[in-house]
Amino acid sequence: MRVAISADHGGFPLKADLVAQIRDLGHQVLDLGAPTYDPLDDYPDFAQAVAQAVAAGQAERGIVVCGSGVGASVAANKVAGVRAAVCHDTYSAHQGVDHDDMNVLCLGARVVGAEVARELVAAFLSARFRVEEERFLRRLNKVKAMEAAMAARRPKTSAR
Ligand code: RB5
């Protein structure tokens, strides 16, 4: 599959390692930055880039790395169609996909080391949403309905 990835300065050292791993697992990588280490860059910019790529169908899954994973998940979830979560245990990293159709994994490079991060990525990318199980589809549709209701309440911007 095609996997979009990004990191701010907090996640930058881990990103190169994960890019290589994702390729080794046989996936295509869409690297959306940061291209170089910049201690003044901001996690919302990188979370937004991955979230928009996933929402637009340019990537099936996304991974965003920041210091804690928290800011990345907060920001990524602002993009409609994105279901992002911080997962620092392998059960959540695959169960979030199996049950909840999580499509963006957020990692905290200051929380987990490189080897744990690799296991989390492998668990996330090998998981598949169990669409055939009615209860999971029913719950996902309720989440989508919440998102649609929010969008419908938003004032339309004028063309001018
Ligand atoms: C950056 O210093 C840090 O605040 C950011 O990477 C992230 O941890 C936010 O959640």
XYZ file of C-alpha atoms and ligand atoms in Angstrom:
170
model
C 0.000 0.000 0.000
C 0.994 3.665 -0.190
C 1.923 5.124 3.195
C 2.285 8.854 3.884
C 4.666 9.818 6.673
C 5.791 13.055 8.294
C 7.525 14.305 11.417
C 8.232 17.583 13.138
C 11.540 18.217 14.919
C 10.445 16.025 17.824
C 10.001 13.030 15.525
C 12.568 13.835 12.881
C 15.346 11.448 14.004
C 12.936 8.494 13.937
C 11.357 9.218 10.556
C 14.266 8.096 8.348
C 14.384 4.768 10.136
C 10.643 4.249 9.682
C 10.763 5.228 5.996
C 13.356 2.492 5.404
C 11.319 -0.018 7.377
C 8.081 0.746 5.504
C 9.907 0.206 2.197
C 11.401 -3.046 3.521
C 7.870 -4.200 4.316
C 7.057 -3.756 0.611
C 5.055 -0.531 0.781
C 5.430 2.731 -1.128
C 6.347 5.791 0.926
C 5.082 9.335 0.460
C 7.462 11.374 2.637
C 5.808 14.703 3.455
C 8.605 16.193 5.536
C 10.175 17.675 7.381
C 12.940 17.439 4.768
C 15.575 18.659 7.232
C 15.804 19.082 10.994
C 14.341 22.417 12.034
C 13.978 22.889 15.793
C 11.429 25.657 15.196
C 8.996 23.754 12.967
C 5.394 23.056 14.043
C 3.687 19.655 14.289
C 0.286 20.809 12.886
C 1.885 21.484 9.491
C 3.157 17.914 9.218
C 0.042 16.303 10.674
C -2.071 18.245 8.192
C 0.063 17.148 5.227
C -0.340 13.455 6.053
C -3.992 13.787 7.034
C -4.868 15.539 3.782
C -2.976 12.947 1.739
C -4.949 10.149 3.413
C -8.268 11.992 3.142
C -7.620 12.674 -0.566
C -6.753 9.037 -1.268
C -3.121 9.785 -2.142
C -2.161 7.304 0.581
C -4.143 4.511 2.214
C -2.489 4.980 5.596
C -0.540 7.700 7.341
C 2.057 7.908 10.090
C 2.895 11.131 11.920
C 5.761 11.336 14.397
C 6.164 14.150 16.900
C 7.635 14.277 20.395
C 4.702 12.686 22.204
C 2.335 11.708 19.369
C -0.365 13.770 21.072
C -0.159 16.985 19.077
C 0.058 14.998 15.854
C -3.150 13.090 16.641
C -5.044 16.181 17.787
C -4.152 17.990 14.557
C -4.639 15.039 12.177
C -8.144 14.412 13.517
C -9.212 17.895 12.368
C -9.206 16.648 8.777
C -12.475 14.996 7.738
C -12.104 11.326 6.947
C -9.073 10.878 9.186
C -9.139 8.569 12.195
C -5.849 9.121 13.985
C -4.596 7.877 17.349
C -1.449 7.718 19.409
C -0.574 4.050 19.896
C 2.414 3.047 21.947
C 1.395 -0.581 22.405
C 1.089 -3.096 19.586
C -2.406 -4.226 20.598
C -3.829 -0.726 20.001
C -1.739 -0.257 16.844
C -3.509 -3.159 15.114
C -6.810 -3.223 17.014
C -7.373 0.437 16.136
C -7.413 -0.647 12.499
C -9.190 -4.006 13.007
C -12.122 -2.483 14.903
C -12.071 1.273 14.257
C -10.588 1.667 10.777
C -7.848 3.939 12.176
C -6.013 5.296 9.146
C -3.306 7.446 10.750
C -0.883 6.194 13.401
C 0.750 8.828 15.595
C 3.967 8.109 17.426
C 5.947 9.944 20.084
C 9.646 9.674 19.417
C 10.392 10.886 22.941
C 8.225 8.115 24.390
C 9.090 4.993 22.415
C 12.458 3.897 21.083
C 13.234 2.959 17.498
C 12.652 -0.781 17.942
C 9.261 -0.361 19.608
C 8.297 2.158 16.917
C 9.168 -0.402 14.242
C 6.936 -3.003 15.890
C 4.108 -0.483 16.154
C 4.402 0.390 12.463
C 4.466 -3.294 11.463
C 1.351 -3.982 13.569
C -0.459 -0.971 12.097
C 0.378 -1.714 8.468
C -0.459 -5.422 8.632
C -3.899 -4.822 10.143
C -7.142 -4.664 8.135
C -10.507 -3.210 9.150
C -12.940 -6.076 9.807
C -15.630 -4.604 7.566
C -17.498 -7.902 7.481
C -18.301 -7.623 11.194
C -21.546 -5.690 11.474
C -20.760 -4.194 14.903
C -17.534 -2.591 13.674
C -19.190 -1.193 10.554
C -22.129 0.102 12.628
C -19.765 1.930 14.995
C -17.660 3.350 12.162
C -20.823 4.629 10.483
C -21.790 6.380 13.735
C -18.399 8.116 13.792
C -18.863 9.131 10.143
C -22.360 10.440 10.949
C -20.896 12.636 13.718
C -18.393 14.045 11.253
C -21.104 14.694 8.642
C -23.322 16.412 11.226
C -20.458 18.711 12.233
C -19.769 19.567 8.599
C -23.442 20.327 7.986
C -23.495 22.769 10.939
C -20.530 24.724 9.604
C -21.514 28.008 7.912
C -20.945 27.939 4.173
C -18.234 30.377 3.075
C -19.307 32.888 0.465
C -17.851 32.687 -3.047
C -16.651 36.302 -2.818
C 7.838 19.685 19.951
O 8.783 20.175 20.839
C 6.727 18.925 20.643
O 5.962 19.774 21.421
C 5.885 18.200 19.604
O 6.714 17.376 18.850
C 4.814 17.251 20.096
O 5.281 16.457 21.129
C 3.510 17.803 20.397
O 2.600 17.024 20.769
